[in-house]
Structures are given as C-alpha cells and as structure tokens.
C-alpha cells in the first residue's frame, strides 16, 4: 500500500495535533498611514532672490517659447514642455506648500525669472539653495538651475541653452552620469572669451521621492562647499578643483623641440651575452598522454554517450513527405551516469615534466639608457593669473533649462543671496519641517513585511500548528527522495509520526481483512503478543533515529537552504 502526500499529511497532522496544545490567536497590530503635517506659511526672511511659488508666482516667472540654438526642426527641439505650480502628489510633507513642477516627460522645458536687482557677489559670499523633489524618481534627465548673466539681451521668452549663464548647479542623471553639477563660466582676461570650468569630482545626486535640499556656498577666498540635505558632500578651491584650471600653466612644452635621433629611452634590454641551455627543448608539448592510466573496470565502451529520447513522440502534424523522416531528440545515456564513462576510452592528458616553453634571454639594465625624453619648457605666451575667480560676473536672472524622461520634478524654496545664516534659517522654516513628515509618510506607506521564519527548522508548533506540520512533512519528503535514512536521522519526530500513522493504518487494514475472512479471529493472547512486539520495534527505531539525528544535519543543510531561498523569493 502506498500513501500519497495528501493522505500522509493528514495522518501526520492528526498524530502531532493530538499531543500538542493549539496556539491562541493574537490580534494583528494595525498601522496607520495618517501622518501629521505642518501647514505652509510664507517666510518673512529677505534675500536678493527668494522664491516659494506663492499665488503671484506667474508675475515673476516666464516660460520660454524659443528653440534650442542647435535646433533642426521645431517639433524636436522647441521648448514645448509645460510648467505648473502645485502641491506635490507624491509624499506631500506640508499642507498648502506648492512648487514649480515639470509636467511633461521626454520634452524640453525652459522657464526663467529676473532678479529684482542685479546680484553681484564681488567681495561677498554667494549662497545658492533650493529643493528638488523627484516625484517619479529620475532615470534620465536634469534638475539643475542656471544663474544667468546680467545683460541687455536677457529676454525671458527667448531663454534657451544659448543664453549666457554664470553658474550651473544641481543634480543630473542619465546612464553612467549621476552627479551634482557645479560649473562656472570664467572670462579669459587676455582674450575676453568665456570658458566652462567643471568640478572634477562632483558628489552623486540623490534620486529619492522625498524633498532633497541642495546648497552651494562660494566664499571670497575662492573656497566652496556643497551640501546635500544639509550634509557637507564636497569642498575645495576654485583654483585647484576645476577642469580646465582657472589659470593656465606658466610654462609649456616647446613644440619646436625634437627628440635627438640617438636618444635611448629603453630602460631594459635582453642580455646580449645570454645563451639558451643545451638541454632546453622548445619542442616539448605542455601536456602528454598519461601512459600509466588504465581504463576503469565499469567503463561501458559499447554504450553510446547519448540515446534517442524514449519518451519523445512524433508531433501529430509531422508530415514525412514535407518534413522528412522524424528523428527523436537525443538525451544523455542514463547508463553512463552510473558508470565511469561510455564510448571509446582514451587515456587522459597530464602535464609534461619536460616542458619548458620558448626560451627567452633575461633582461638587464640598458647601459645606454638616457631616461624619458621630454621637450624643453618655454614661457607660456597665453599665461595669466586670476587670483579672484570667486568674483563672478553679475547675475540678472535664474532659469531652469532641462530635458527629462520623468515628469513631475518639483522645485521649491529657492534662496540666492550672501548670508549663510539666512539660508540656514530659511531651511529650518521649510525643509527641516517638511522632510520629517515626508519620511514618516514614506515609511507608513510601505507594505509591512510579515515576520516569517527563515527556514522550516525555525518554525514553532504553537505559533502555527498547521503550517508547522506541513513544512516539516514537505522537508522530510524532499530529503527522503534522495536519502530516506538521512531523512529519518535529521527529522526523527516526523519519521516517528509517520511510523505511528502507518502502523495504525496497517492495523486497521489487517483488522478489516481479518473481519472479512472466514478464518477464526486471533485470540486475546495472540493480539497482546503482537502488540508488544510492535511496540518494542517502534521504540527501538525511535531510539536509533534520535541517536543518529545530529549526523544528518550537514546532509540536509543544502536542502533547507534551497527551500529557504524559494520561500524568500516568493515572499518578495
């Protein structure tokens, strides 16, 4: 008689449940997604430029209707992206707090606002600070700002990528690019031309959906500091940490200087006096046949390595006339798995002890070596020294000129001025208040992961009796398919439960057969003796299983890991 898995599970469950107490249900803890949020109140702080996108924002900001300078077609390169001022729809942190929002994916956007007065930071500290909220994350696109050069040609409706700017600052991510830009334009005092100076090692941009605060501080001594979420991420000098450098080299290579023909720049050469040893044989192969190897006794030389699949069937729509004779696919010969191998036996290869390879002479120092040649230096005719690159050109406006694949990028709480203290005070009124509410909202909205045991061995019967029995039984059956003895050793309680259940079933079957037969029923003494023998055998088997339980741990460990991995993958 063969018990299927469902019957065995039911019998084993009843056996264990009969001797154990049921666990009491506990009420599940409820989590609330309601997070208390502050209410927006306009700041009373003053600055050369301060923007919170209040109801009169459109009196300051003007969308651009220009085309990019390198445009070829109006459809592909025009600034058709729309803008709106609205509250965030993802993880809002403050009631009534609105921001400037990019509304279209895969589109060029441009918008700008003139400053009430020209901002000139000569001899002053410059502080630029603003919030970026990536409501849909950021896969490919920019979220940086530009501080535009103050000039008569600054027309808001014509703002484009060609509009001259002084500073570009903010996050940018696409493909391998992921950084917070800090670029400034520097005027060459000799030629009058402007050149972009890029920060060499910019910090990485954050792509979370909560509000991220970006701060740039440039001091009159040419030092700068970049902060992300009020944490310092980069600091350095305008004179040392940008490429190309602000000031050119004092000396340059003389392009007319040529390396002499007799100049020797090879530091080491093959030893001209070295000779190949007489016993050096370059023709010896790396490997040779192992002549001492013998064919294993169980090698099946007459068996092919693969055979036609005995379970394969010719498709019903196969037409021999059109498709040709049907040939079943081949599968590995199962006989070869039980032996050392099949087919023609050939001795294996082994490393050749005589192998030395191609001979080459040893290298020695070159006595004629003169060193690495370099052209002589001459004064740089284009050299200049600007000791105050922090005195940027006067700035007349701020603009966002970006392209992005993600919509709903939100900008808010922009500060541009000269006071580190005022920028910090503005941060405390805004970002410091809303960000904790956003973090709490994000944490509350995440699905609660159920606390599940990492493996069947971590289960406790009283926590979930049905699951305990099911998982233990499935593990026992899985191990038993490979090694029944190890299954009994590793899970003796399961083996004992199944044993008792099987004995019970057999007894019931024997009883039923006995009642239905014409032979006389066994006497009470016979039944008593039989029961005592069965009891002795069960006790003996159980003791042996318990004694051997520890030896099966390592064998079953791999199987447990497989089941655990599957359970974890399903939960995720």
Coordinates of C-alpha atoms in Angstrom, one line a residue:
X1 CA 0.0 0.0 0.0
X2 CA 1.4 3.5 -1.0
X3 CA 0.3 6.6 0.9
X4 CA 0.2 9.8 -1.3
X5 CA 1.4 13.1 0.1
X6 CA -2.1 14.5 1.0
X7 CA -3.1 11.4 3.0
X8 CA 0.3 11.3 4.8
X9 CA 0.0 14.9 5.6
X10 CA -3.5 14.5 7.1
X11 CA -2.4 11.4 9.2
X12 CA 0.8 13.1 10.4
X13 CA -1.2 16.3 11.3
X14 CA -3.7 14.4 13.4
X15 CA -0.8 12.5 15.1
X16 CA 1.0 15.7 16.2
X17 CA -2.1 17.7 16.9
X18 CA -3.3 15.0 19.3
X19 CA -0.4 15.5 21.6
X20 CA 0.0 19.3 21.4
X21 CA -1.9 22.4 22.6
X22 CA -3.3 24.8 20.0
X23 CA -1.9 28.3 19.9
X24 CA -4.2 31.1 20.7
X25 CA -4.9 33.8 18.1
X26 CA -3.5 37.2 18.8
X27 CA -5.0 40.4 17.3
X28 CA -2.9 41.8 14.5
X29 CA -1.4 45.3 15.0
X30 CA -2.8 48.0 12.8
X31 CA -0.6 50.6 11.1
X32 CA -1.9 54.0 10.3
X33 CA -0.8 55.9 7.2
X34 CA -2.1 59.2 8.6
X35 CA 0.9 61.4 9.3
X36 CA 0.6 64.8 10.9
X37 CA 1.8 67.6 8.6
X38 CA 2.6 71.3 9.2
X39 CA 0.8 74.0 7.3
X40 CA 2.7 76.3 4.8
X41 CA 3.3 79.8 6.0
X42 CA 5.3 82.2 3.8
X43 CA 8.6 83.3 5.2
X44 CA 9.4 86.8 6.4
X45 CA 13.1 86.5 5.5
X46 CA 14.5 88.8 2.9
X47 CA 17.2 88.0 0.3
X48 CA 18.3 89.3 -3.1
X49 CA 16.1 86.4 -4.5
X50 CA 13.8 84.2 -2.6
X51 CA 11.0 82.1 -4.1
X52 CA 8.3 80.0 -2.5
X53 CA 6.0 79.9 -5.5
X54 CA 3.1 81.7 -3.9
X55 CA -0.1 82.7 -5.8
X56 CA 1.6 85.6 -7.6
X57 CA 4.4 83.4 -9.0
X58 CA 3.5 83.9 -12.6
X59 CA 4.3 87.6 -12.3
X60 CA 7.9 86.6 -11.8
X61 CA 8.4 83.5 -13.9
X62 CA 8.1 83.3 -17.7
X63 CA 8.1 80.1 -19.8
X64 CA 10.3 80.2 -22.8
X65 CA 9.0 79.8 -26.4
X66 CA 12.4 79.7 -28.0
X67 CA 14.1 76.9 -29.8
X68 CA 17.4 75.4 -28.8
X69 CA 20.3 77.0 -30.6
X70 CA 21.3 73.8 -32.4
X71 CA 17.6 73.1 -33.4
X72 CA 17.0 71.5 -36.8
X73 CA 13.2 71.0 -36.5
X74 CA 10.7 73.0 -34.4
X75 CA 9.0 69.8 -33.4
X76 CA 12.0 68.0 -31.9
X77 CA 13.9 70.9 -30.3
X78 CA 11.3 73.6 -29.3
X79 CA 10.7 74.2 -25.6
X80 CA 7.2 72.7 -25.6
X81 CA 7.4 71.3 -22.0
X82 CA 4.7 72.8 -19.8
X83 CA 5.1 74.1 -16.2
X84 CA 2.7 74.3 -13.3
X85 CA 2.7 75.4 -9.7
X86 CA 1.0 72.9 -7.5
X87 CA 1.3 70.8 -4.3
X88 CA 3.2 67.5 -4.6
X89 CA 1.1 64.4 -5.4
X90 CA 3.7 62.0 -4.0
X91 CA 4.7 62.1 -0.3
X92 CA 3.5 65.6 0.5
X93 CA 5.2 67.0 3.6
X94 CA 3.4 70.3 4.2
X95 CA -0.2 71.4 3.7
X96 CA -0.6 74.2 1.1
X97 CA 3.1 74.1 0.1
X98 CA 3.4 74.5 -3.7
X99 CA 6.3 74.2 -6.0
X100 CA 7.2 74.7 -9.7
X101 CA 6.5 71.3 -11.5
X102 CA 7.8 69.9 -14.8
X103 CA 4.6 68.5 -16.4
X104 CA 5.8 66.6 -19.5
X105 CA 8.1 63.6 -19.9
X106 CA 10.6 63.4 -22.8
X107 CA 10.3 67.1 -23.5
X108 CA 12.5 70.2 -23.4
X109 CA 11.5 72.7 -20.7
X110 CA 12.7 76.2 -20.1
X111 CA 11.5 78.9 -17.7
X112 CA 13.2 81.9 -16.0
X113 CA 12.7 84.7 -13.6
X114 CA 14.5 88.0 -13.4
X115 CA 16.1 89.2 -10.2
X116 CA 14.6 92.3 -8.6
X117 CA 18.2 93.7 -8.7
X118 CA 21.4 92.5 -10.2
X119 CA 23.3 90.1 -7.9
X120 CA 27.0 91.0 -7.7
X121 CA 29.0 88.9 -5.3
X122 CA 32.3 90.6 -5.8
X123 CA 34.0 90.5 -2.3
X124 CA 30.9 88.7 -0.9
X125 CA 29.9 85.2 -0.1
X126 CA 27.4 83.6 -2.6
X127 CA 24.8 81.2 -1.3
X128 CA 22.6 79.2 -3.7
X129 CA 20.0 76.9 -2.2
X130 CA 16.9 75.1 -3.4
X131 CA 14.8 72.0 -3.0
X132 CA 14.3 69.2 -5.6
X133 CA 11.5 66.6 -5.3
X134 CA 11.7 63.8 -7.8
X135 CA 8.1 62.5 -7.5
X136 CA 8.7 59.8 -10.2
X137 CA 12.3 59.3 -9.4
X138 CA 15.0 60.2 -12.0
X139 CA 16.2 57.8 -14.7
X140 CA 17.4 60.2 -17.3
X141 CA 17.2 64.0 -17.0
X142 CA 18.4 67.1 -15.3
X143 CA 17.1 69.1 -12.3
X144 CA 19.7 71.8 -12.2
X145 CA 19.4 75.6 -12.3
X146 CA 21.3 78.3 -14.1
X147 CA 22.2 81.7 -12.8
X148 CA 22.1 83.8 -15.9
X149 CA 24.5 86.6 -16.8
X150 CA 23.0 90.1 -16.5
X151 CA 22.9 91.8 -19.9
X152 CA 20.5 93.7 -22.1
X153 CA 19.8 90.6 -24.2
X154 CA 18.2 88.8 -21.3
X155 CA 14.7 88.2 -22.7
X156 CA 12.7 85.7 -20.7
X157 CA 10.6 84.4 -23.6
X158 CA 13.8 83.7 -25.6
X159 CA 15.7 81.9 -22.8
X160 CA 17.4 78.9 -24.2
X161 CA 20.5 76.7 -23.9
X162 CA 22.4 79.5 -25.7
X163 CA 21.6 82.1 -23.1
X164 CA 24.8 83.1 -21.3
X165 CA 25.0 81.8 -17.7
X166 CA 27.4 82.3 -14.9
X167 CA 26.8 79.3 -12.7
X168 CA 25.1 75.9 -13.3
X169 CA 24.2 74.0 -10.2
X170 CA 22.1 70.9 -9.4
X171 CA 21.5 67.2 -10.0
X172 CA 21.8 65.5 -13.4
X173 CA 21.4 61.7 -14.1
X174 CA 21.3 59.7 -17.2
X175 CA 23.1 56.4 -17.9
X176 CA 26.6 56.4 -16.4
X177 CA 26.2 60.1 -15.5
X178 CA 25.0 60.7 -11.9
X179 CA 26.3 63.9 -10.3
X180 CA 25.5 67.3 -8.8
X181 CA 26.8 69.8 -11.3
X182 CA 28.8 72.8 -10.2
X183 CA 30.0 74.6 -13.4
X184 CA 31.0 78.3 -13.6
X185 CA 32.0 80.4 -16.6
X186 CA 35.3 82.2 -16.4
X187 CA 36.4 85.1 -18.6
X188 CA 39.9 85.0 -20.0
X189 CA 41.3 88.4 -19.3
X190 CA 43.6 88.3 -22.3
X191 CA 41.1 87.1 -25.0
X192 CA 37.8 88.1 -23.4
X193 CA 36.5 84.6 -24.2
X194 CA 34.4 82.6 -21.6
X195 CA 35.2 79.0 -20.7
X196 CA 33.3 76.5 -18.6
X197 CA 35.0 75.2 -15.5
X198 CA 33.7 71.9 -14.3
X199 CA 34.1 70.5 -10.8
X200 CA 36.4 67.5 -11.1
X201 CA 34.8 65.0 -8.7
X202 CA 31.2 66.1 -8.1
X203 CA 29.0 64.3 -5.5
X204 CA 26.4 61.8 -6.5
X205 CA 22.8 63.1 -7.0
X206 CA 20.0 61.7 -4.8
X207 CA 17.0 60.2 -6.6
X208 CA 14.6 59.7 -3.7
X209 CA 11.0 60.9 -4.0
X210 CA 11.3 63.0 -0.9
X211 CA 12.5 66.6 -1.0
X212 CA 16.3 66.9 -1.4
X213 CA 18.0 70.2 -0.4
X214 CA 21.0 71.3 -2.5
X215 CA 23.2 74.1 -1.2
X216 CA 26.2 75.8 -2.7
X217 CA 28.4 78.2 -0.8
X218 CA 31.2 80.2 -2.5
X219 CA 33.4 82.4 -0.4
X220 CA 35.6 85.4 -1.4
X221 CA 38.7 83.4 -0.6
X222 CA 37.9 81.1 -3.6
X223 CA 36.8 78.2 -1.4
X224 CA 33.5 76.5 -1.9
X225 CA 31.3 73.9 -0.1
X226 CA 28.4 71.8 -1.5
X227 CA 25.8 70.4 0.9
X228 CA 23.1 67.8 0.2
X229 CA 20.3 67.6 2.8
X230 CA 22.4 69.9 5.0
X231 CA 25.3 67.5 5.0
X232 CA 28.6 68.6 3.5
X233 CA 29.4 66.5 0.4
X234 CA 32.2 68.4 -1.2
X235 CA 34.5 71.3 -0.5
X236 CA 37.6 72.7 -2.2
X237 CA 39.0 75.6 -4.1
X238 CA 38.0 77.2 -7.4
X239 CA 41.7 77.5 -8.3
X240 CA 42.5 73.8 -7.7
X241 CA 39.4 71.5 -8.1
X242 CA 38.1 72.5 -11.6
X243 CA 38.9 71.5 -15.1
X244 CA 40.2 73.1 -17.1
X245 CA 42.0 75.0 -14.4
X246 CA 41.3 78.7 -14.0
X247 CA 44.9 79.8 -14.6
X248 CA 47.0 78.2 -17.3
X249 CA 50.5 76.8 -16.8
X250 CA 53.3 79.4 -16.6
X251 CA 55.4 77.2 -18.9
X252 CA 54.5 75.0 -21.8
X253 CA 56.3 72.4 -23.9
X254 CA 58.3 73.9 -26.8
X255 CA 56.6 72.4 -29.9
X256 CA 59.7 73.0 -32.0
X257 CA 61.9 70.9 -29.7
X258 CA 62.5 67.4 -31.2
X259 CA 64.0 64.3 -29.7
X260 CA 67.5 63.6 -30.8
X261 CA 67.9 60.6 -33.1
X262 CA 70.5 59.0 -30.8
X263 CA 68.3 59.3 -27.7
X264 CA 67.9 56.0 -26.0
X265 CA 64.7 55.7 -23.9
X266 CA 64.6 51.9 -23.5
X267 CA 65.4 51.3 -19.8
X268 CA 66.0 47.5 -20.0
X269 CA 67.2 45.2 -22.9
X270 CA 67.7 41.5 -23.4
X271 CA 71.0 40.3 -22.1
X272 CA 73.2 40.0 -25.3
X273 CA 75.5 37.5 -23.6
X274 CA 72.8 35.1 -22.5
X275 CA 72.6 31.7 -24.3
X276 CA 70.0 29.1 -24.4
X277 CA 71.0 25.9 -22.4
X278 CA 71.8 22.9 -24.4
X279 CA 69.1 20.8 -22.7
X280 CA 66.4 23.3 -23.4
X281 CA 63.9 21.7 -25.8
X282 CA 61.4 24.1 -27.1
X283 CA 59.5 21.4 -29.0
X284 CA 58.3 19.5 -25.9
X285 CA 54.5 19.9 -25.6
X286 CA 52.8 21.3 -22.5
X287 CA 50.8 18.1 -22.0
X288 CA 51.3 14.4 -22.8
X289 CA 49.2 11.3 -22.6
X290 CA 49.2 9.6 -19.2
X291 CA 50.6 6.2 -20.3
X292 CA 50.1 4.8 -16.8
X293 CA 46.4 5.4 -16.8
X294 CA 44.1 2.3 -17.1
X295 CA 40.6 2.0 -18.2
X296 CA 38.1 1.8 -15.3
X297 CA 36.5 -1.6 -14.8
X298 CA 33.0 -0.2 -15.1
X299 CA 33.7 1.8 -18.3
X300 CA 30.9 0.9 -20.8
X301 CA 32.8 1.1 -24.1
X302 CA 29.9 -0.4 -26.1
X303 CA 27.4 2.2 -24.8
X304 CA 26.8 5.5 -26.6
X305 CA 27.0 8.7 -24.6
X306 CA 23.6 9.7 -25.8
X307 CA 20.5 7.8 -26.9
X308 CA 17.2 8.7 -28.5
X309 CA 14.7 10.1 -26.0
X310 CA 12.4 7.1 -25.2
X311 CA 9.7 9.5 -24.1
X312 CA 9.7 11.6 -27.2
X313 CA 6.8 11.3 -29.6
X314 CA 6.4 12.4 -33.2
X315 CA 4.3 15.5 -33.5
X316 CA 0.8 14.9 -34.8
X317 CA 1.3 17.5 -37.6
X318 CA 4.6 16.0 -38.8
X319 CA 4.4 15.2 -42.5
X320 CA 7.2 12.7 -43.6
X321 CA 6.9 13.8 -47.2
X322 CA 7.3 17.5 -46.4
X323 CA 9.3 17.4 -43.2
X324 CA 11.4 14.2 -43.9
X325 CA 11.9 11.3 -41.6
X326 CA 11.2 12.2 -38.0
X327 CA 14.2 11.6 -35.7
X328 CA 13.6 11.7 -32.0
X329 CA 15.9 14.0 -30.0
X330 CA 18.7 12.5 -28.0
X331 CA 19.2 12.5 -24.2
X332 CA 22.2 11.5 -22.1
X333 CA 22.5 7.8 -21.7
X334 CA 21.4 7.0 -18.1
X335 CA 23.7 4.0 -18.0
X336 CA 26.7 6.4 -18.3
X337 CA 25.7 8.2 -15.2
X338 CA 26.1 5.1 -13.1
X339 CA 29.5 4.2 -14.6
X340 CA 32.8 6.0 -15.0
X341 CA 32.0 6.7 -18.7
X342 CA 30.8 5.4 -22.1
X343 CA 32.1 5.1 -25.6
X344 CA 35.7 4.7 -26.7
X345 CA 38.1 5.1 -23.8
X346 CA 41.2 7.2 -24.2
X347 CA 43.9 7.8 -21.6
X348 CA 43.8 11.3 -20.1
X349 CA 46.4 14.0 -20.6
X350 CA 48.9 15.0 -17.9
X351 CA 51.4 17.8 -17.5
X352 CA 54.7 17.2 -19.4
X353 CA 57.6 17.2 -16.9
X354 CA 60.0 18.0 -19.7
X355 CA 58.1 21.1 -20.9
X356 CA 60.0 24.4 -20.7
X357 CA 58.4 26.5 -23.4
X358 CA 60.1 29.1 -25.7
X359 CA 63.4 30.2 -24.3
X360 CA 64.0 34.0 -23.9
X361 CA 67.1 35.7 -22.6
X362 CA 66.9 37.6 -19.3
X363 CA 66.5 41.4 -19.3
X364 CA 69.3 43.6 -17.9
X365 CA 69.6 47.4 -17.3
X366 CA 70.4 49.2 -20.6
X367 CA 73.8 50.9 -20.1
X368 CA 73.0 53.4 -22.9
X369 CA 69.7 54.5 -21.3
X370 CA 69.3 58.3 -21.0
X371 CA 65.8 58.5 -19.4
X372 CA 62.4 59.6 -20.7
X373 CA 62.7 62.3 -23.2
X374 CA 60.6 65.4 -22.8
X375 CA 60.6 68.7 -24.8
X376 CA 62.1 71.7 -23.1
X377 CA 59.8 74.2 -21.4
X378 CA 59.3 77.8 -22.6
X379 CA 57.2 80.6 -21.1
X380 CA 53.5 80.3 -21.9
X381 CA 52.6 83.3 -24.1
X382 CA 48.9 82.9 -23.0
X383 CA 49.6 82.8 -19.3
X384 CA 47.6 84.9 -16.9
X385 CA 46.8 84.7 -13.2
X386 CA 43.4 85.4 -11.9
X387 CA 43.6 85.4 -8.1
X388 CA 39.8 86.1 -7.5
X389 CA 37.7 83.7 -9.7
X390 CA 35.1 83.9 -7.0
X391 CA 34.2 87.4 -8.2
X392 CA 31.7 86.0 -10.7
X393 CA 30.1 88.1 -13.4
X394 CA 27.0 90.0 -12.3
X395 CA 23.8 87.8 -12.4
X396 CA 20.4 89.0 -13.6
X397 CA 18.1 86.0 -13.6
X398 CA 17.6 82.4 -12.7
X399 CA 16.5 79.8 -15.1
X400 CA 15.6 76.1 -15.4
X401 CA 16.5 74.8 -18.9
X402 CA 16.3 71.0 -18.8
X403 CA 15.3 67.8 -20.7
X404 CA 14.0 64.9 -18.7
X405 CA 12.3 61.5 -19.2
X406 CA 10.4 61.8 -15.9
X407 CA 7.7 64.3 -15.3
X408 CA 6.6 65.9 -12.0
X409 CA 10.0 67.1 -10.9
X410 CA 9.2 69.8 -8.3
X411 CA 11.4 72.8 -7.4
X412 CA 10.7 74.8 -4.3
X413 CA 12.2 77.2 -1.7
X414 CA 14.9 78.9 -3.7
X415 CA 17.3 81.2 -1.9
X416 CA 20.0 83.2 -3.7
X417 CA 21.9 85.7 -1.6
X418 CA 25.0 86.4 0.5
X419 CA 24.1 85.1 4.0
X420 CA 24.9 81.5 5.1
X421 CA 22.9 82.3 8.3
X422 CA 19.8 83.4 6.4
X423 CA 19.9 80.4 4.1
X424 CA 20.1 78.2 7.2
X425 CA 17.2 80.0 8.8
X426 CA 15.2 79.6 5.6
X427 CA 16.0 75.8 5.6
X428 CA 14.8 75.5 9.2
X429 CA 11.4 77.1 8.3
X430 CA 10.9 74.9 5.3
X431 CA 12.9 71.7 4.5
X432 CA 13.6 70.9 8.2
X433 CA 9.9 70.9 8.9
X434 CA 8.5 69.1 5.8
X435 CA 11.2 66.5 5.3
X436 CA 10.5 64.5 8.6
X437 CA 6.8 64.4 7.6
X438 CA 7.7 63.1 4.1
X439 CA 10.0 60.4 5.6
X440 CA 7.2 59.4 8.0
X441 CA 4.7 59.3 5.1
X442 CA 7.0 57.1 3.1
X443 CA 7.6 54.8 6.0
X444 CA 3.9 54.5 6.7
X445 CA 3.0 53.8 3.1
X446 CA 5.5 50.9 2.7
X447 CA 3.8 47.5 3.0
X448 CA 4.5 45.7 6.3
X449 CA 6.6 42.6 5.7
X450 CA 5.2 39.6 7.6
X451 CA 7.6 38.1 10.1
X452 CA 8.2 34.7 8.6
X453 CA 10.8 32.1 9.8
X454 CA 13.8 31.9 7.6
X455 CA 13.6 28.1 7.3
X456 CA 11.3 25.2 8.3
X457 CA 13.7 24.5 11.2
X458 CA 12.8 27.9 12.7
X459 CA 9.1 27.1 13.0
X460 CA 7.4 26.7 16.4
X461 CA 4.4 24.3 16.7
X462 CA 2.4 26.6 18.9
X463 CA 2.7 29.6 16.6
X464 CA 1.0 27.8 13.6
X465 CA 0.4 24.1 14.1
X466 CA -0.9 23.5 10.6
X467 CA 2.0 25.3 8.9
X468 CA 4.5 23.5 11.3
X469 CA 3.2 20.1 10.3
X470 CA 3.0 21.0 6.6
X471 CA 6.5 22.5 6.3
X472 CA 8.2 19.7 8.4
X473 CA 6.5 17.0 6.3
X474 CA 7.4 18.6 3.0
X475 CA 11.1 18.9 4.1
X476 CA 11.1 15.2 5.2
X477 CA 9.6 14.0 1.9
X478 CA 12.1 16.1 -0.1
X479 CA 15.1 14.7 1.8
X480 CA 13.7 11.2 1.7
X481 CA 13.5 11.2 -2.1
X482 CA 17.3 11.5 -2.1
X483 CA 18.2 9.6 1.0
X484 CA 15.5 8.0 3.2
X485 CA 17.9 7.1 6.0
X486 CA 19.2 10.7 6.3
X487 CA 15.6 12.0 6.3
X488 CA 14.8 9.8 9.4
X489 CA 18.1 10.8 11.1
X490 CA 17.5 14.5 10.5
X491 CA 13.8 14.7 11.3
X492 CA 13.1 11.8 13.7
X493 CA 9.9 13.4 15.0
X494 CA 8.5 13.3 11.5
X495 CA 9.6 9.7 10.9
X496 CA 8.1 8.7 14.3
X497 CA 4.8 10.4 13.4
X498 CA 4.7 8.8 10.0
X499 CA 5.6 5.4 11.6
X500 CA 2.9 5.5 14.1
X501 CA 0.4 6.6 11.4
X502 CA 1.5 3.8 9.1
X503 CA 1.2 1.2 11.9
X504 CA -2.2 2.4 12.7
X505 CA -3.3 2.2 9.0
X506 CA -1.8 -1.3 8.7
X507 CA -3.5 -2.4 11.9
X508 CA -6.8 -1.1 10.6
X509 CA -6.3 -2.8 7.3
X510 CA -5.3 -6.1 8.9
X511 CA -8.3 -5.8 11.2
X512 CA -10.6 -5.2 8.3
X513 CA -9.1 -8.1 6.4
X514 CA -9.5 -10.3 9.4
X515 CA -13.1 -9.4 9.9
X516 CA -13.9 -10.1 6.3
X517 CA -12.1 -13.5 6.2
X518 CA -13.6 -16.9 7.0
X519 CA -10.7 -17.8 9.3
X520 CA -11.1 -17.7 13.1
X521 CA -10.3 -14.4 14.8
X522 CA -7.0 -14.3 16.7
X523 CA -7.1 -14.8 20.5
X524 CA -6.6 -12.1 23.0
X525 CA -3.2 -13.6 23.9
X526 CA -2.1 -13.5 20.3
X527 CA -3.1 -9.9 19.9
X528 CA -1.3 -8.9 23.1
X529 CA 1.9 -10.6 22.0
X530 CA 1.7 -8.9 18.6
X531 CA 1.1 -5.5 20.1
X532 CA 4.1 -5.9 22.4
X533 CA 6.4 -6.8 19.5
X534 CA 5.2 -3.8 17.5
X535 CA 5.7 -1.5 20.5
X536 CA 9.3 -2.8 21.0
X537 CA 10.2 -2.3 17.3
X538 CA 8.8 1.3 17.3
X539 CA 10.7 2.2 20.5
X540 CA 13.9 0.7 19.1
X541 CA 13.5 2.5 15.8
X542 CA 12.8 5.8 17.5
X543 CA 15.9 5.5 19.8
X544 CA 18.1 4.8 16.8
X545 CA 16.7 7.8 14.9
X546 CA 17.3 10.1 17.8
X547 CA 20.9 8.9 18.4
X548 CA 21.7 9.5 14.7
X549 CA 19.8 12.8 14.3
X550 CA 22.9 15.0 14.6
X551 CA 24.8 13.2 11.8
X552 CA 22.2 14.2 9.2
X553 CA 22.4 17.9 9.8
X554 CA 25.0 18.6 7.2
X555 CA 23.4 16.4 4.6
X556 CA 20.1 18.2 4.9
X557 CA 21.6 21.7 5.2
X558 CA 21.7 22.2 1.4
X559 CA 18.1 21.2 1.0
X560 CA 17.0 23.6 3.7
X561 CA 18.8 26.5 2.0
X562 CA 17.1 25.7 -1.3
X563 CA 13.7 25.7 0.4
X564 CA 14.5 28.9 2.3
X565 CA 15.6 30.6 -0.9
X566 CA 12.4 29.6 -2.7
X567 CA 10.3 30.9 0.3
X568 CA 12.2 34.2 0.4
X569 CA 11.8 34.7 -3.4
X570 CA 8.0 34.0 -3.2
X571 CA 7.6 36.5 -0.3
X572 CA 9.4 39.2 -2.2

